[in-house]
Amino acid sequence: MATEQDVRVICLGFPGVSERSSWGNPAWFARTMVARMWEDGVLTVKTTEREALAGTAPETYFWTAHHERSPQLVLVRLARIDAVELGELLDESYRIATA
């Protein structure tokens, strides 16, 4: 199970990433947003695999109507992933955010 603290440690380990509040929740930014806590235990990240992730593990990956306009954003239930998977997700999100 991954935690918000895991997110913080991984994100702040990327070059040029800083933490600040966004929509009242912790968020990590490089050139653009890398990750944002959506609500307790739910993280927003960027991915090119949103449809595939949600299609194969909808109990873990999903999005809301708020995210419809942004096809690279996906929500992740942190309790359903481990630190390795979290690291992979954040690495991709960081690469997208800094492209």
Short mmCIF file of N, CA, C and O in Angstrom, two decimals:
data_model
loop_
_atom_site.label_atom_id
_atom_site.label_comp_id
_atom_site.label_asym_id
_atom_site.label_seq_id
_atom_site.Cartn_x
_atom_site.Cartn_y
_atom_site.Cartn_z
N MET A 1 0.84 -1.18 0.00
CA MET A 1 0.00 0.00 0.00
C MET A 1 0.88 1.25 0.00
O MET A 1 1.77 1.39 0.82
N ALA A 2 0.63 2.14 -0.94
CA ALA A 2 1.37 3.40 -1.03
C ALA A 2 0.66 4.46 -0.19
O ALA A 2 -0.54 4.37 0.08
N THR A 3 1.41 5.47 0.21
CA THR A 3 0.87 6.55 1.03
C THR A 3 1.19 7.91 0.43
O THR A 3 2.04 8.02 -0.47
N GLU A 4 0.55 8.94 0.97
CA GLU A 4 0.85 10.31 0.54
C GLU A 4 2.32 10.62 0.80
O GLU A 4 2.97 11.31 -0.01
N GLN A 5 2.87 10.14 1.90
CA GLN A 5 4.28 10.39 2.19
C GLN A 5 5.18 9.73 1.15
O GLN A 5 6.19 10.30 0.75
N ASP A 6 4.80 8.56 0.67
CA ASP A 6 5.56 7.92 -0.42
C ASP A 6 5.55 8.81 -1.65
O ASP A 6 6.57 8.98 -2.32
N VAL A 7 4.38 9.35 -1.98
CA VAL A 7 4.25 10.26 -3.13
C VAL A 7 5.20 11.43 -2.94
O VAL A 7 5.95 11.80 -3.85
N ARG A 8 5.17 12.04 -1.77
CA ARG A 8 6.00 13.20 -1.48
C ARG A 8 7.48 12.89 -1.68
O ARG A 8 8.20 13.64 -2.36
N VAL A 9 7.94 11.80 -1.11
CA VAL A 9 9.35 11.43 -1.20
C VAL A 9 9.76 11.20 -2.65
O VAL A 9 10.80 11.69 -3.10
N ILE A 10 8.96 10.46 -3.39
CA ILE A 10 9.29 10.17 -4.79
C ILE A 10 9.29 11.45 -5.61
O ILE A 10 10.24 11.73 -6.35
N CYS A 11 8.24 12.24 -5.50
CA CYS A 11 8.14 13.47 -6.31
C CYS A 11 9.27 14.44 -6.01
O CYS A 11 9.87 15.01 -6.94
N LEU A 12 9.57 14.65 -4.74
CA LEU A 12 10.62 15.61 -4.40
C LEU A 12 12.01 15.08 -4.74
O LEU A 12 12.97 15.85 -4.75
N GLY A 13 12.11 13.81 -5.10
CA GLY A 13 13.37 13.25 -5.58
C GLY A 13 13.64 13.54 -7.04
O GLY A 13 14.77 13.37 -7.51
N PHE A 14 12.63 14.00 -7.77
CA PHE A 14 12.82 14.36 -9.18
C PHE A 14 13.41 15.77 -9.26
O PHE A 14 13.04 16.65 -8.49
N PRO A 15 14.32 16.00 -10.23
CA PRO A 15 14.91 17.33 -10.38
C PRO A 15 13.84 18.39 -10.66
O PRO A 15 12.95 18.19 -11.48
N GLY A 16 13.94 19.51 -9.94
CA GLY A 16 13.09 20.66 -10.22
C GLY A 16 11.67 20.56 -9.71
O GLY A 16 10.84 21.42 -10.03
N VAL A 17 11.33 19.56 -8.92
CA VAL A 17 9.96 19.42 -8.41
C VAL A 17 9.84 20.12 -7.07
O VAL A 17 10.70 20.03 -6.21
N SER A 18 8.74 20.86 -6.92
CA SER A 18 8.43 21.51 -5.66
C SER A 18 7.02 21.15 -5.24
O SER A 18 6.19 20.76 -6.07
N GLU A 19 6.75 21.28 -3.95
CA GLU A 19 5.43 20.98 -3.42
C GLU A 19 4.72 22.28 -3.08
O GLU A 19 5.32 23.21 -2.54
N ARG A 20 3.44 22.34 -3.43
CA ARG A 20 2.60 23.47 -3.03
C ARG A 20 1.15 23.00 -3.01
O ARG A 20 0.84 21.91 -3.50
N SER A 21 0.31 23.82 -2.47
CA SER A 21 -1.10 23.48 -2.40
C SER A 21 -1.78 23.78 -3.73
O SER A 21 -1.49 24.77 -4.38
N SER A 22 -2.69 22.89 -4.12
CA SER A 22 -3.50 23.08 -5.32
C SER A 22 -4.90 22.57 -5.01
O SER A 22 -5.06 21.42 -4.62
N TRP A 23 -5.87 23.42 -5.15
CA TRP A 23 -7.24 23.07 -4.82
C TRP A 23 -7.34 22.61 -3.36
O TRP A 23 -8.11 21.71 -3.02
N GLY A 24 -6.48 23.16 -2.52
CA GLY A 24 -6.50 22.85 -1.10
C GLY A 24 -5.83 21.55 -0.71
O GLY A 24 -5.92 21.13 0.45
N ASN A 25 -5.16 20.90 -1.65
CA ASN A 25 -4.50 19.63 -1.39
C ASN A 25 -3.03 19.70 -1.79
O ASN A 25 -2.66 20.50 -2.66
N PRO A 26 -2.19 18.86 -1.20
CA PRO A 26 -0.78 18.84 -1.60
C PRO A 26 -0.64 18.46 -3.08
O PRO A 26 -1.35 17.58 -3.57
N ALA A 27 0.28 19.14 -3.75
CA ALA A 27 0.54 18.87 -5.16
C ALA A 27 2.01 19.08 -5.43
O ALA A 27 2.68 19.85 -4.73
N TRP A 28 2.50 18.42 -6.46
CA TRP A 28 3.91 18.48 -6.81
C TRP A 28 4.02 18.92 -8.26
O TRP A 28 3.38 18.36 -9.15
N PHE A 29 4.84 19.95 -8.48
CA PHE A 29 4.96 20.56 -9.79
C PHE A 29 6.41 20.60 -10.24
O PHE A 29 7.32 20.83 -9.45
N ALA A 30 6.61 20.40 -11.53
CA ALA A 30 7.88 20.67 -12.19
C ALA A 30 7.54 21.79 -13.17
O ALA A 30 7.12 22.85 -12.75
N ARG A 31 7.62 21.51 -14.44
CA ARG A 31 7.17 22.49 -15.44
C ARG A 31 5.65 22.66 -15.35
O ARG A 31 5.12 23.75 -15.44
N THR A 32 4.94 21.55 -15.20
CA THR A 32 3.50 21.52 -14.95
C THR A 32 3.27 20.53 -13.81
O THR A 32 4.22 20.00 -13.25
N MET A 33 2.02 20.26 -13.51
CA MET A 33 1.70 19.36 -12.41
C MET A 33 2.22 17.94 -12.67
O MET A 33 2.02 17.39 -13.74
N VAL A 34 2.89 17.38 -11.68
CA VAL A 34 3.32 15.99 -11.72
C VAL A 34 2.27 15.12 -11.04
O VAL A 34 1.88 14.09 -11.57
N ALA A 35 1.82 15.56 -9.86
CA ALA A 35 0.83 14.79 -9.09
C ALA A 35 0.11 15.72 -8.13
O ALA A 35 0.65 16.74 -7.72
N ARG A 36 -1.11 15.32 -7.78
CA ARG A 36 -1.90 16.09 -6.83
C ARG A 36 -2.77 15.12 -6.03
O ARG A 36 -3.36 14.21 -6.60
N MET A 37 -2.83 15.33 -4.75
CA MET A 37 -3.77 14.56 -3.94
C MET A 37 -5.17 15.06 -4.28
O MET A 37 -5.44 16.26 -4.19
N TRP A 38 -6.03 14.18 -4.73
CA TRP A 38 -7.40 14.53 -5.11
C TRP A 38 -8.28 14.58 -3.86
O TRP A 38 -9.07 15.48 -3.68
N GLU A 39 -8.09 13.57 -3.04
CA GLU A 39 -8.75 13.48 -1.74
C GLU A 39 -7.92 12.49 -0.93
O GLU A 39 -6.97 11.90 -1.46
N ASP A 40 -8.26 12.27 0.33
CA ASP A 40 -7.48 11.34 1.14
C ASP A 40 -7.37 9.98 0.45
O ASP A 40 -8.39 9.37 0.11
N GLY A 41 -6.14 9.55 0.23
CA GLY A 41 -5.90 8.24 -0.35
C GLY A 41 -6.06 8.13 -1.84
O GLY A 41 -5.90 7.05 -2.40
N VAL A 42 -6.35 9.24 -2.52
CA VAL A 42 -6.54 9.23 -3.98
C VAL A 42 -5.62 10.28 -4.60
O VAL A 42 -5.66 11.45 -4.24
N LEU A 43 -4.82 9.84 -5.54
CA LEU A 43 -3.82 10.67 -6.19
C LEU A 43 -4.15 10.89 -7.66
O LEU A 43 -4.60 9.96 -8.33
N THR A 44 -3.92 12.09 -8.15
CA THR A 44 -4.04 12.39 -9.58
C THR A 44 -2.64 12.35 -10.19
O THR A 44 -1.72 12.98 -9.66
N VAL A 45 -2.48 11.61 -11.29
CA VAL A 45 -1.23 11.60 -12.04
C VAL A 45 -1.52 11.72 -13.53
O VAL A 45 -2.66 11.56 -13.95
N LYS A 46 -0.48 11.96 -14.30
CA LYS A 46 -0.59 12.00 -15.76
C LYS A 46 -0.08 10.67 -16.33
O LYS A 46 0.92 10.13 -15.85
N THR A 47 -0.76 10.20 -17.36
CA THR A 47 -0.34 8.96 -18.01
C THR A 47 -0.84 8.95 -19.45
O THR A 47 -1.84 9.59 -19.76
N THR A 48 -0.17 8.21 -20.27
CA THR A 48 -0.66 7.99 -21.64
C THR A 48 -1.49 6.71 -21.70
O THR A 48 -1.98 6.34 -22.76
N GLU A 49 -1.64 6.05 -20.57
CA GLU A 49 -2.32 4.75 -20.50
C GLU A 49 -3.62 4.78 -19.69
O GLU A 49 -4.04 3.76 -19.14
N ARG A 50 -4.28 5.92 -19.60
CA ARG A 50 -5.47 6.04 -18.75
C ARG A 50 -6.53 5.00 -19.06
O ARG A 50 -7.02 4.31 -18.15
N GLU A 51 -6.90 4.87 -20.30
CA GLU A 51 -7.95 3.91 -20.69
C GLU A 51 -7.55 2.48 -20.34
O GLU A 51 -8.36 1.72 -19.82
N ALA A 52 -6.32 2.12 -20.62
CA ALA A 52 -5.86 0.76 -20.33
C ALA A 52 -5.82 0.49 -18.84
O ALA A 52 -6.25 -0.58 -18.38
N LEU A 53 -5.32 1.44 -18.06
CA LEU A 53 -5.26 1.25 -16.61
C LEU A 53 -6.66 1.08 -16.02
O LEU A 53 -6.92 0.14 -15.27
N ALA A 54 -7.56 1.99 -16.36
CA ALA A 54 -8.92 1.92 -15.82
C ALA A 54 -9.67 0.70 -16.35
O ALA A 54 -10.51 0.14 -15.66
N GLY A 55 -9.35 0.29 -17.57
CA GLY A 55 -10.02 -0.87 -18.14
C GLY A 55 -9.61 -2.18 -17.50
O GLY A 55 -10.41 -3.10 -17.39
N THR A 56 -8.36 -2.27 -17.06
CA THR A 56 -7.88 -3.51 -16.46
C THR A 56 -7.98 -3.53 -14.94
O THR A 56 -8.02 -4.60 -14.35
N ALA A 57 -8.01 -2.35 -14.31
CA ALA A 57 -8.09 -2.29 -12.85
C ALA A 57 -8.95 -1.11 -12.40
O ALA A 57 -8.47 -0.17 -11.78
N PRO A 58 -10.24 -1.14 -12.70
CA PRO A 58 -11.11 -0.01 -12.37
C PRO A 58 -11.28 0.24 -10.88
O PRO A 58 -11.65 1.34 -10.48
N GLU A 59 -10.96 -0.75 -10.06
CA GLU A 59 -11.02 -0.55 -8.62
C GLU A 59 -9.82 0.27 -8.12
O GLU A 59 -9.84 0.80 -7.02
N THR A 60 -8.80 0.38 -8.96
CA THR A 60 -7.59 1.13 -8.63
C THR A 60 -7.50 2.45 -9.39
O THR A 60 -7.17 3.48 -8.82
N TYR A 61 -7.80 2.42 -10.68
CA TYR A 61 -7.65 3.57 -11.57
C TYR A 61 -9.02 4.01 -12.08
O TYR A 61 -9.80 3.18 -12.56
N PHE A 62 -9.27 5.31 -12.03
CA PHE A 62 -10.55 5.84 -12.49
C PHE A 62 -10.41 7.34 -12.73
O PHE A 62 -9.34 7.92 -12.51
N TRP A 63 -11.46 7.95 -13.19
CA TRP A 63 -11.51 9.41 -13.30
C TRP A 63 -12.95 9.86 -13.12
O TRP A 63 -13.86 9.06 -13.14
N THR A 64 -13.09 11.15 -12.90
CA THR A 64 -14.40 11.74 -12.69
C THR A 64 -14.75 12.63 -13.87
O THR A 64 -13.90 12.87 -14.75
N ALA A 65 -15.94 13.16 -13.88
CA ALA A 65 -16.35 14.09 -14.94
C ALA A 65 -15.40 15.29 -14.99
O ALA A 65 -15.14 15.84 -16.05
N HIS A 66 -14.87 15.67 -13.85
CA HIS A 66 -13.92 16.79 -13.78
C HIS A 66 -12.69 16.54 -14.67
O HIS A 66 -12.09 17.47 -15.19
N HIS A 67 -12.32 15.28 -14.84
CA HIS A 67 -11.11 14.92 -15.59
C HIS A 67 -11.36 14.61 -17.06
O HIS A 67 -10.42 14.33 -17.80
N GLU A 68 -12.59 14.64 -17.50
CA GLU A 68 -12.93 14.32 -18.90
C GLU A 68 -12.16 15.17 -19.91
O GLU A 68 -11.75 14.68 -20.95
N ARG A 69 -11.96 16.44 -19.60
CA ARG A 69 -11.29 17.35 -20.55
C ARG A 69 -9.78 17.12 -20.61
O ARG A 69 -9.11 17.67 -21.48
N SER A 70 -9.26 16.36 -19.68
CA SER A 70 -7.82 16.13 -19.60
C SER A 70 -7.54 14.64 -19.72
O SER A 70 -7.40 13.94 -18.71
N PRO A 71 -7.43 14.12 -20.93
CA PRO A 71 -7.33 12.67 -21.13
C PRO A 71 -6.06 12.03 -20.57
O PRO A 71 -5.96 10.81 -20.54
N GLN A 72 -5.09 12.82 -20.12
CA GLN A 72 -3.89 12.23 -19.53
C GLN A 72 -4.00 12.08 -18.02
O GLN A 72 -3.13 11.48 -17.40
N LEU A 73 -5.05 12.62 -17.40
CA LEU A 73 -5.18 12.52 -15.96
C LEU A 73 -5.95 11.29 -15.54
O LEU A 73 -6.99 10.97 -16.12
N VAL A 74 -5.43 10.61 -14.53
CA VAL A 74 -6.11 9.46 -13.96
C VAL A 74 -5.98 9.54 -12.44
O VAL A 74 -5.00 10.05 -11.92
N LEU A 75 -7.00 9.06 -11.77
CA LEU A 75 -6.99 8.98 -10.31
C LEU A 75 -6.55 7.58 -9.90
O LEU A 75 -6.92 6.60 -10.54
N VAL A 76 -5.79 7.52 -8.82
CA VAL A 76 -5.23 6.26 -8.34
C VAL A 76 -5.55 6.10 -6.86
O VAL A 76 -5.24 6.98 -6.06
N ARG A 77 -6.15 4.99 -6.50
CA ARG A 77 -6.38 4.68 -5.08
C ARG A 77 -5.06 4.13 -4.52
O ARG A 77 -4.64 3.01 -4.85
N LEU A 78 -4.41 4.92 -3.68
CA LEU A 78 -3.09 4.56 -3.18
C LEU A 78 -3.09 3.24 -2.40
O LEU A 78 -2.11 2.50 -2.44
N ALA A 79 -4.16 2.93 -1.72
CA ALA A 79 -4.23 1.69 -0.94
C ALA A 79 -4.16 0.45 -1.82
O ALA A 79 -3.90 -0.65 -1.32
N ARG A 80 -4.36 0.61 -3.11
CA ARG A 80 -4.41 -0.54 -4.01
C ARG A 80 -3.13 -0.74 -4.83
O ARG A 80 -3.08 -1.60 -5.69
N ILE A 81 -2.11 0.11 -4.59
CA ILE A 81 -0.84 -0.05 -5.31
C ILE A 81 0.30 -0.12 -4.32
O ILE A 81 0.17 0.32 -3.17
N ASP A 82 1.44 -0.64 -4.78
CA ASP A 82 2.61 -0.68 -3.92
C ASP A 82 3.59 0.42 -4.34
O ASP A 82 3.36 1.15 -5.31
N ALA A 83 4.67 0.53 -3.61
CA ALA A 83 5.64 1.59 -3.85
C ALA A 83 6.30 1.48 -5.23
O ALA A 83 6.60 2.50 -5.85
N VAL A 84 6.50 0.28 -5.72
CA VAL A 84 7.12 0.10 -7.04
C VAL A 84 6.19 0.66 -8.12
O VAL A 84 6.62 1.42 -8.99
N GLU A 85 4.92 0.27 -8.08
CA GLU A 85 3.96 0.77 -9.07
C GLU A 85 3.80 2.28 -8.94
O GLU A 85 3.73 2.99 -9.95
N LEU A 86 3.78 2.79 -7.72
CA LEU A 86 3.69 4.23 -7.52
C LEU A 86 4.88 4.93 -8.18
O LEU A 86 4.71 5.93 -8.88
N GLY A 87 6.06 4.41 -7.98
CA GLY A 87 7.25 5.00 -8.59
C GLY A 87 7.17 5.03 -10.10
O GLY A 87 7.54 6.03 -10.74
N GLU A 88 6.67 3.95 -10.70
CA GLU A 88 6.52 3.91 -12.16
C GLU A 88 5.51 4.94 -12.64
O GLU A 88 5.73 5.63 -13.65
N LEU A 89 4.39 5.05 -11.94
CA LEU A 89 3.37 6.03 -12.31
C LEU A 89 3.91 7.45 -12.21
O LEU A 89 3.70 8.28 -13.11
N LEU A 90 4.60 7.74 -11.12
CA LEU A 90 5.12 9.10 -10.93
C LEU A 90 6.25 9.41 -11.90
O LEU A 90 6.37 10.56 -12.34
N ASP A 91 7.05 8.42 -12.25
CA ASP A 91 8.09 8.64 -13.24
C ASP A 91 7.48 9.04 -14.59
O ASP A 91 7.94 9.99 -15.23
N GLU A 92 6.44 8.31 -15.01
CA GLU A 92 5.78 8.67 -16.27
C GLU A 92 5.15 10.06 -16.17
O GLU A 92 5.26 10.87 -17.09
N SER A 93 4.49 10.33 -15.07
CA SER A 93 3.84 11.62 -14.90
C SER A 93 4.87 12.76 -14.92
O SER A 93 4.65 13.80 -15.54
N TYR A 94 6.01 12.53 -14.29
CA TYR A 94 7.08 13.52 -14.30
C TYR A 94 7.59 13.77 -15.73
O TYR A 94 7.77 14.92 -16.15
N ARG A 95 7.77 12.69 -16.49
CA ARG A 95 8.24 12.85 -17.86
C ARG A 95 7.24 13.63 -18.71
O ARG A 95 7.61 14.48 -19.52
N ILE A 96 5.95 13.37 -18.51
CA ILE A 96 4.91 14.10 -19.24
C ILE A 96 4.90 15.57 -18.80
O ILE A 96 4.81 16.48 -19.63
N ALA A 97 5.01 15.80 -17.51
CA ALA A 97 4.95 17.16 -16.97
C ALA A 97 6.12 18.01 -17.39
O ALA A 97 6.02 19.24 -17.47
N THR A 98 7.25 17.39 -17.69
CA THR A 98 8.45 18.16 -18.04
C THR A 98 8.76 18.14 -19.53
O THR A 98 9.77 18.70 -19.96
N ALA A 99 7.92 17.50 -20.31
CA ALA A 99 8.17 17.40 -21.76
C ALA A 99 8.03 18.77 -22.43
O ALA A 99 7.33 19.63 -22.01
#
